[in-house]
CSV table of C-alpha atoms and ligand atoms in Angstrom, one decimal:
chain,number,residue,atom,x,y,z
A,123,UNK,CA,187.6,105.0,80.9
A,124,UNK,CA,187.0,108.6,82.0
A,125,UNK,CA,185.2,110.1,84.9
A,126,UNK,CA,183.8,113.4,85.7
A,127,UNK,CA,186.4,113.8,88.4
A,128,UNK,CA,189.2,113.6,85.8
A,129,UNK,CA,187.8,116.6,84.0
A,130,UNK,CA,187.2,118.5,87.3
A,131,UNK,CA,190.9,118.1,87.9
A,132,UNK,CA,191.9,119.6,84.6
A,133,UNK,CA,194.1,122.6,85.0
A,134,UNK,CA,192.9,125.8,83.4
A,135,UNK,CA,196.4,127.2,83.5
A,136,UNK,CA,197.9,125.4,80.4
A,137,UNK,CA,197.3,127.7,77.5
A,138,UNK,CA,196.6,131.1,78.9
A,139,UNK,CA,196.1,132.9,82.1
A,140,UNK,CA,192.4,132.4,82.2
A,141,UNK,CA,190.8,131.5,85.5
A,142,UNK,CA,187.4,130.9,87.0
A,143,UNK,CA,185.9,133.3,89.6
A,144,UNK,CA,183.0,132.0,91.7
A,145,UNK,CA,181.0,135.1,92.8
A,146,UNK,CA,179.3,134.5,96.2
A,147,UNK,CA,176.5,136.5,97.8
A,148,UNK,CA,173.9,136.3,100.5
A,149,UNK,CA,170.4,135.5,99.3
A,150,UNK,CA,167.0,136.8,100.3
A,151,UNK,CA,166.6,134.9,103.6
A,152,UNK,CA,169.7,136.7,104.8
A,153,UNK,CA,171.2,133.2,105.5
A,154,UNK,CA,171.1,131.3,102.2
A,155,UNK,CA,174.2,131.6,100.0
A,156,UNK,CA,174.2,131.9,96.3
A,157,UNK,CA,177.0,131.8,93.7
A,158,UNK,CA,177.7,131.8,90.0
A,159,UNK,CA,180.9,131.6,88.0
A,160,UNK,CA,182.6,133.6,85.3
A,161,UNK,CA,185.8,133.5,83.4
A,162,UNK,CA,188.5,136.1,84.0
A,163,UNK,CA,191.3,136.7,81.6
A,164,UNK,CA,194.0,137.3,84.2
A,165,UNK,CA,194.5,137.0,87.9
A,166,UNK,CA,193.5,139.9,90.1
A,167,UNK,CA,194.6,140.4,93.8
A,168,UNK,CA,192.5,143.5,94.7
A,169,UNK,CA,188.7,142.9,94.9
A,170,UNK,CA,188.2,146.5,93.7
A,171,UNK,CA,189.9,145.6,90.4
A,172,UNK,CA,187.5,142.7,89.8
A,173,UNK,CA,184.5,143.5,87.5
A,174,UNK,CA,181.1,144.2,89.1
A,175,UNK,CA,178.5,141.7,88.1
A,176,UNK,CA,174.7,141.3,88.5
A,177,UNK,CA,172.0,138.7,89.1
A,178,UNK,CA,168.2,138.5,88.9
A,179,UNK,CA,167.0,139.5,92.3
A,180,UNK,CA,163.5,138.3,91.6
A,181,UNK,CA,164.8,134.7,91.7
A,182,UNK,CA,166.4,135.2,95.2
A,183,UNK,CA,163.5,137.2,96.9
A,184,UNK,CA,165.7,140.3,96.6
A,185,UNK,CA,163.9,142.4,94.1
A,186,UNK,CA,160.3,143.2,92.9
A,187,UNK,CA,158.8,145.1,90.0
A,188,UNK,CA,160.3,145.9,86.6
A,189,UNK,CA,164.0,146.4,87.4
A,190,UNK,CA,165.1,143.2,89.2
A,191,UNK,CA,168.8,143.6,88.5
A,192,UNK,CA,171.0,143.4,91.6
A,193,UNK,CA,174.6,144.6,91.4
A,194,UNK,CA,177.4,142.5,92.9
A,195,UNK,CA,180.3,144.4,94.3
A,196,UNK,CA,183.4,142.2,94.9
A,197,UNK,CA,184.7,142.7,98.5
A,198,UNK,CA,187.1,139.8,99.3
A,199,UNK,CA,189.0,137.2,97.4
A,200,UNK,CA,189.9,133.6,98.5
A,201,UNK,CA,191.5,130.7,96.8
A,202,UNK,CA,189.0,128.2,95.5
A,203,UNK,CA,189.5,124.8,97.2
A,204,UNK,CA,187.1,123.1,94.8
A,205,UNK,CA,188.6,124.2,91.4
A,206,UNK,CA,192.1,124.8,92.9
A,207,UNK,CA,194.8,126.1,90.6
A,208,UNK,CA,194.6,129.9,90.2
A,209,UNK,CA,190.8,129.9,90.5
A,210,UNK,CA,189.2,132.1,93.1
A,211,UNK,CA,186.1,132.6,95.3
A,212,UNK,CA,184.9,136.2,95.4
A,213,UNK,CA,182.7,137.3,98.3
A,214,UNK,CA,180.4,140.1,97.1
A,215,UNK,CA,177.8,142.5,98.6
A,216,UNK,CA,174.7,143.6,96.8
A,217,UNK,CA,173.3,146.9,95.6
A,218,UNK,CA,170.3,148.1,93.7
A,219,UNK,CA,170.7,149.8,90.3
A,220,UNK,CA,170.8,153.2,92.0
A,221,UNK,CA,173.7,152.1,94.1
A,222,UNK,CA,172.0,151.7,97.5
A,223,UNK,CA,172.7,148.6,99.5
A,224,UNK,CA,169.8,146.1,99.2
A,225,UNK,CA,167.9,145.0,102.4
A,226,UNK,CA,170.0,141.9,103.0
A,227,UNK,CA,173.3,143.8,102.5
A,228,UNK,CA,174.3,144.1,106.2
A,229,UNK,CA,178.0,144.3,105.2
A,230,UNK,CA,177.7,147.9,103.9
A,231,UNK,CA,176.3,149.0,107.2
A,232,UNK,CA,179.0,147.2,109.2
A,233,UNK,CA,181.7,148.6,106.9
A,234,UNK,CA,180.7,152.1,108.0
A,235,UNK,CA,181.1,151.2,111.7
A,236,UNK,CA,184.5,149.5,111.0
A,237,UNK,CA,185.7,152.5,109.0
A,238,UNK,CA,185.0,154.9,111.9
A,239,UNK,CA,188.4,156.3,113.1
A,240,UNK,CA,187.6,155.5,116.8
A,241,UNK,CA,186.9,151.9,115.8
A,242,UNK,CA,190.0,151.6,113.6
A,243,UNK,CA,192.1,153.0,116.4
A,244,UNK,CA,190.9,150.2,118.7
A,245,UNK,CA,191.8,147.4,116.2
A,246,UNK,CA,188.8,145.2,117.2
A,247,UNK,CA,189.5,141.4,117.1
A,248,UNK,CA,186.7,138.9,116.6
A,249,UNK,CA,186.9,135.1,117.2
A,250,UNK,CA,183.6,133.6,115.8
A,251,UNK,CA,182.5,130.2,116.9
A,252,UNK,CA,180.1,128.6,114.4
A,253,UNK,CA,178.1,125.7,115.6
A,254,UNK,CA,176.0,123.8,113.1
A,255,UNK,CA,174.1,120.5,112.7
A,256,UNK,CA,174.6,117.9,109.9
A,257,UNK,CA,171.2,116.5,108.7
A,258,UNK,CA,170.4,113.4,106.7
A,259,UNK,CA,169.2,114.7,103.4
A,260,UNK,CA,166.1,112.6,103.0
A,261,UNK,CA,164.8,112.8,106.6
A,262,UNK,CA,166.2,116.1,107.8
A,263,UNK,CA,167.1,114.2,111.0
A,264,UNK,CA,170.5,114.7,112.5
A,265,UNK,CA,173.3,112.6,111.1
A,266,UNK,CA,173.9,109.3,113.0
A,267,UNK,CA,170.5,109.4,114.9
A,268,UNK,CA,168.3,106.4,114.7
A,269,UNK,CA,165.6,106.9,112.0
A,270,UNK,CA,162.6,108.5,113.7
A,271,UNK,CA,164.1,108.0,117.1
A,272,UNK,CA,166.7,109.4,119.5
A,273,UNK,CA,170.2,108.5,120.4
A,274,UNK,CA,171.4,108.0,124.0
A,275,UNK,CA,171.3,111.3,126.1
A,276,UNK,CA,174.0,113.9,125.8
A,277,UNK,CA,177.3,113.4,127.5
A,278,UNK,CA,179.6,111.2,125.4
A,279,UNK,CA,179.4,113.3,122.2
A,280,UNK,CA,181.2,116.6,123.0
A,281,UNK,CA,184.7,116.3,121.5
A,282,UNK,CA,183.8,112.6,121.3
A,283,UNK,CA,185.4,109.9,119.2
A,284,UNK,CA,184.0,106.6,118.0
A,285,UNK,CA,181.3,105.3,115.7
A,286,UNK,CA,178.6,105.8,118.2
A,287,UNK,CA,179.6,109.3,119.2
A,288,UNK,CA,181.0,111.2,116.2
A,289,UNK,CA,178.9,111.5,113.1
A,290,UNK,CA,180.2,113.3,109.9
A,291,UNK,CA,183.8,113.8,110.8
A,292,UNK,CA,184.9,113.4,107.1
A,293,UNK,CA,182.8,116.5,106.2
A,294,UNK,CA,184.2,118.5,109.2
A,295,UNK,CA,187.8,117.7,108.3
A,296,UNK,CA,187.3,118.3,104.6
A,297,UNK,CA,185.8,121.6,105.4
A,298,UNK,CA,188.6,122.5,107.8
A,299,UNK,CA,191.3,121.8,105.2
A,300,UNK,CA,189.4,123.5,102.4
A,301,UNK,CA,189.1,126.6,104.6
A,302,UNK,CA,192.9,126.6,105.3
A,303,UNK,CA,193.5,126.2,101.6
A,304,UNK,CA,191.2,129.1,100.8
A,305,UNK,CA,193.2,131.4,103.1
A,306,UNK,CA,190.6,131.6,105.9
A,307,UNK,CA,191.9,132.2,109.4
A,308,UNK,CA,190.1,129.1,110.7
A,309,UNK,CA,191.2,128.4,114.3
A,310,UNK,CA,189.9,124.9,114.9
A,311,UNK,CA,187.0,122.4,114.9
A,312,UNK,CA,185.3,120.3,117.5
A,313,UNK,CA,182.3,117.9,117.9
A,314,UNK,CA,179.5,119.4,120.0
A,315,UNK,CA,177.3,118.3,122.9
A,316,UNK,CA,174.4,117.2,120.7
A,317,UNK,CA,175.3,114.3,118.4
A,318,UNK,CA,175.6,115.4,114.8
A,319,UNK,CA,176.4,118.9,115.9
A,320,UNK,CA,179.9,120.4,115.2
A,321,UNK,CA,181.7,123.7,115.5
A,322,UNK,CA,184.5,125.6,113.8
A,323,UNK,CA,186.1,128.8,114.8
A,324,UNK,CA,187.2,131.8,112.7
A,325,UNK,CA,189.7,134.3,114.0
A,326,UNK,CA,190.8,136.2,115.8
A,327,UNK,CA,190.5,138.5,112.8
A,328,UNK,CA,190.4,142.2,112.6
A,329,UNK,CA,187.1,144.1,112.0
A,330,UNK,CA,185.0,143.2,109.0
A,331,UNK,CA,187.5,140.5,107.9
A,332,UNK,CA,186.2,138.1,110.6
A,333,UNK,CA,182.7,138.3,109.1
A,334,UNK,CA,183.9,138.0,105.5
A,335,UNK,CA,185.8,134.9,106.5
A,336,UNK,CA,182.9,133.4,108.4
A,337,UNK,CA,180.6,133.8,105.4
A,338,UNK,CA,183.0,132.2,103.1
A,339,UNK,CA,183.6,129.4,105.6
A,340,UNK,CA,179.9,128.8,105.7
A,341,UNK,CA,179.8,128.8,101.9
A,342,UNK,CA,182.6,126.2,101.8
A,343,UNK,CA,180.7,124.1,104.4
A,344,UNK,CA,177.6,124.1,102.2
A,345,UNK,CA,179.7,123.0,99.2
A,346,UNK,CA,181.5,120.2,101.0
A,347,UNK,CA,178.2,119.0,102.5
A,348,UNK,CA,176.6,119.2,99.0
A,349,UNK,CA,179.2,116.8,97.7
A,350,UNK,CA,178.6,114.5,100.7
A,351,UNK,CA,174.8,114.6,100.1
A,352,UNK,CA,174.3,116.0,103.6
A,353,UNK,CA,172.3,119.1,104.7
A,354,UNK,CA,173.8,121.8,106.9
A,355,UNK,CA,171.4,123.3,109.5
A,356,UNK,CA,172.1,126.6,111.1
A,357,UNK,CA,168.9,126.5,113.2
A,358,UNK,CA,169.8,127.7,116.7
A,359,UNK,CA,167.6,124.9,118.2
A,360,UNK,CA,167.3,122.2,115.6
A,361,UNK,CA,165.8,119.6,117.9
A,362,UNK,CA,163.5,120.7,120.7
A,363,UNK,CA,163.8,119.2,124.2
A,364,UNK,CA,166.8,118.0,126.1
A,365,UNK,CA,169.3,118.7,123.3
A,366,UNK,CA,171.8,121.5,123.1
A,367,UNK,CA,171.1,124.4,120.7
A,368,UNK,CA,173.6,125.8,118.3
A,369,UNK,CA,175.3,129.1,118.9
A,370,UNK,CA,177.5,131.7,117.2
A,371,UNK,CA,179.6,132.7,120.3
A,372,UNK,CA,181.4,135.9,119.5
A,373,UNK,CA,184.7,136.5,121.2
A,374,UNK,CA,185.9,140.1,121.2
A,375,UNK,CA,188.7,142.4,122.3
A,376,UNK,CA,189.9,145.9,121.5
A,377,UNK,CA,193.4,147.2,121.7
A,378,UNK,CA,192.9,148.7,125.1
A,379,UNK,CA,191.3,145.5,126.4
A,380,UNK,CA,194.4,143.6,125.3
A,381,UNK,CA,196.8,146.1,127.0
A,382,UNK,CA,197.6,146.8,130.7
A,383,UNK,CA,194.5,147.9,132.5
A,384,UNK,CA,192.4,146.0,129.9
A,385,UNK,CA,190.2,144.4,132.6
A,386,UNK,CA,188.7,147.8,133.5
A,387,UNK,CA,187.9,148.4,129.8
A,388,UNK,CA,186.3,145.0,129.6
A,389,UNK,CA,184.1,145.8,132.7
A,390,UNK,CA,183.0,149.1,131.1
A,391,UNK,CA,182.1,147.3,127.9
A,392,UNK,CA,180.1,144.7,129.7
A,393,UNK,CA,178.2,147.5,131.5
A,394,UNK,CA,177.3,149.1,128.2
A,395,UNK,CA,176.3,145.7,126.7
A,396,UNK,CA,174.0,145.2,129.7
A,397,UNK,CA,172.3,148.6,129.1
A,398,UNK,CA,171.7,147.6,125.5
A,399,UNK,CA,170.7,143.9,126.0
A,400,UNK,CA,167.3,144.1,124.3
A,401,UNK,CA,168.7,146.0,121.4
A,402,UNK,CA,171.4,143.3,120.8
A,403,UNK,CA,169.0,140.4,121.3
A,404,UNK,CA,166.8,141.7,118.5
A,405,UNK,CA,169.7,141.3,116.1
A,406,UNK,CA,171.3,138.1,117.3
A,407,UNK,CA,169.5,135.5,115.1
A,408,UNK,CA,166.0,134.3,114.3
A,409,UNK,CA,164.5,131.8,116.7
A,410,UNK,CA,167.2,132.4,119.3
A,411,UNK,CA,164.5,132.4,122.0
A,412,UNK,CA,164.1,128.7,121.4
A,413,UNK,CA,167.8,128.3,122.3
A,414,UNK,CA,168.4,130.8,125.1
A,415,UNK,CA,166.3,129.1,127.8
A,416,UNK,CA,168.7,129.3,130.7
A,417,UNK,CA,169.4,125.5,130.3
A,418,UNK,CA,172.0,123.7,128.1
A,419,UNK,CA,174.8,126.2,128.8
A,420,UNK,CA,172.8,129.3,127.9
A,421,UNK,CA,171.5,132.3,129.8
A,422,UNK,CA,167.8,133.2,129.7
A,423,UNK,CA,167.1,135.5,126.8
A,424,UNK,CA,165.4,138.1,129.0
A,425,UNK,CA,168.1,138.6,131.5
A,426,UNK,CA,171.6,139.9,131.0
A,427,UNK,CA,174.3,138.2,133.1
A,428,UNK,CA,178.0,137.8,133.0
A,429,UNK,CA,180.7,135.8,134.9
A,430,UNK,CA,184.2,134.5,134.9
A,431,UNK,CA,184.6,131.0,133.5
A,432,UNK,CA,180.8,130.5,133.6
A,433,UNK,CA,178.9,129.1,130.7
A,434,UNK,CA,175.3,129.8,131.7
A,435,UNK,CA,175.7,133.5,131.2
A,436,UNK,CA,175.3,136.1,128.5
A,437,UNK,CA,178.9,137.2,128.6
A,438,UNK,CA,181.8,135.0,129.7
A,439,UNK,CA,185.2,136.3,130.8
A,440,UNK,CA,187.8,133.6,130.5
A,441,UNK,CA,189.9,132.6,133.5
A,442,UNK,CA,193.1,133.7,131.8
A,443,UNK,CA,191.7,137.2,131.1
A,444,UNK,CA,190.7,137.6,134.8
A,445,UNK,CA,194.0,136.4,136.0
A,446,UNK,CA,196.1,138.5,133.6
A,447,UNK,CA,194.0,141.6,134.0
A,448,UNK,CA,193.6,142.0,130.2
A,449,UNK,CA,192.4,140.0,127.2
A,450,UNK,CA,189.0,139.4,125.7
A,451,UNK,CA,185.4,138.3,126.5
A,452,UNK,CA,182.9,136.0,124.9
A,453,UNK,CA,179.3,137.1,123.9
A,454,UNK,CA,177.5,133.8,124.2
A,455,UNK,CA,174.1,135.2,123.1
A,456,UNK,CA,174.3,135.1,119.2
A,457,UNK,CA,172.6,132.1,117.7
A,458,UNK,CA,174.2,129.9,115.0
A,459,UNK,CA,172.2,131.6,112.2
A,460,UNK,CA,173.3,135.1,113.2
A,461,UNK,CA,174.6,137.5,110.5
A,462,UNK,CA,178.2,138.2,111.7
A,463,UNK,CA,178.2,141.6,110.0
A,464,UNK,CA,175.3,142.6,112.2
A,465,UNK,CA,176.6,141.1,115.4
A,466,UNK,CA,180.2,142.3,115.2
A,467,UNK,CA,179.3,145.8,114.1
A,468,UNK,CA,176.8,146.1,116.9
A,469,UNK,CA,179.3,145.0,119.5
A,470,UNK,CA,181.9,147.4,118.2
A,471,UNK,CA,179.3,150.2,118.1
A,472,UNK,CA,178.0,149.6,121.6
A,473,UNK,CA,181.4,149.2,123.2
A,474,UNK,CA,183.5,151.8,121.3
A,475,UNK,CA,181.1,154.5,119.8
A,476,UNK,CA,178.0,154.5,122.0
A,477,UNK,CA,177.8,157.0,124.8
A,478,UNK,CA,175.1,155.9,127.4
B,588,ADP,P1,185.1,128.1,123.8
B,588,ADP,O1,185.8,127.7,125.0
B,588,ADP,O2,184.0,129.1,124.1
B,588,ADP,O3,184.5,126.9,123.1
B,588,ADP,P2,186.8,128.5,121.4
B,588,ADP,O4,188.2,128.0,121.6
B,588,ADP,O5,185.9,127.6,120.6
B,588,ADP,O6,186.1,128.8,122.9
B,588,ADP,O7,186.8,129.9,120.7
B,588,ADP,C1,187.5,131.0,121.2
B,588,ADP,C2,187.7,132.0,120.2
B,588,ADP,O8,188.2,133.2,120.8
B,588,ADP,C3,188.6,131.6,119.1
B,588,ADP,O9,188.0,131.9,117.8
B,588,ADP,C4,189.8,132.5,119.3
B,588,ADP,O10,190.5,132.8,118.1
B,588,ADP,C5,189.2,133.7,119.9
B,588,ADP,N1,190.1,134.6,120.6
B,588,ADP,C6,191.2,134.3,121.3
B,588,ADP,N2,191.8,135.4,121.7
B,588,ADP,C7,191.0,136.5,121.4
B,588,ADP,C8,191.1,137.9,121.5
B,588,ADP,N3,192.1,138.5,122.2
B,588,ADP,N4,190.1,138.7,121.0
B,588,ADP,C9,189.1,138.1,120.3
B,588,ADP,N5,189.0,136.8,120.1
B,588,ADP,C10,189.9,136.0,120.6
B,589,MN,MN1,184.0,126.8,121.1
B,590,MN,MN1,180.7,125.2,121.2
B,591,MN,MN1,182.2,129.5,123.2
């Protein structure tokens, strides 16, 4: 008797140093993830020493015309929790043949912000909360919901336990462990207010690393859910009506916010974020207006607001930060489908570089 699993567990390390590198990139929608694998002859620690690669951009809605080759530039390496051993996941960004970043490559724009000396000096930390909804593959209806119907109203599900409250915990826990194995700075997981909805947190991680980690954590989630035959939805309001939407809360601090007198720096940053509210909202995720209604622990999309320990606001300052006079704040506006490269770079730009 043999099974596919037996072969999947074969070590590639027996005869030589060869390993498998899974190159990952963001597809044409700006949210879909793509990947393909290649054999490397020896282990490499520095992404810059990994070979560039390419793919057919016409198959991912990322190129038109005669030259459809898109170049993959390795940017970050993680351990591969699926193949294990010395095999790796390689997060890449994408360039056209001339060497310009393609339309969906928001990383290269973000990297410029995070390389600015003023931004580097402030050592920006990001803690990214990723909410998502698990969907039944055949019906695209949330996991655990009655077919074609609705479960009991929200209330018992947030951080809930029990067969009538928590749906898909195996997937959540498998993802959690796989992320830790990969070397992602994942901070925790919890069941959300809407049944079938869950959250994980990445960070705090410095600068662009937080976004690299979030993208690879999303990739791992898609792969774990693929094995389980379940669909992951990053829609910011997957079910209309009296059901919570899904956010991408972005927790943020700079060096001067974390030090003595930090509360004043936080106040100044919030002032600047208020002045640029519309500019930020335009980049905080597609369909976010369906989520930011002013109900279900959100602030209305049109009005900027902030508060200490409040959840119906754009920006929340935690109780601890207010008490200690330093710390961080939470931008509650980004939707679950946001591109973290766009959101984190914009927050850093507005609060550190922008002069009103
Ligand atoms: P919530 O109460 O909004 O659900 P979570 O515990 O889910 O909060 O997420 C809080 C996030 O804030 C975590 O990812 C955590 O790592 C991050 N965080 C903690 N301290 C800081 C800090 N000083 N700067 C930035 N992020 C931080
Ligand atoms: Mn949270
Ligand atoms: Mn949450
Ligand atoms: Mn939050």
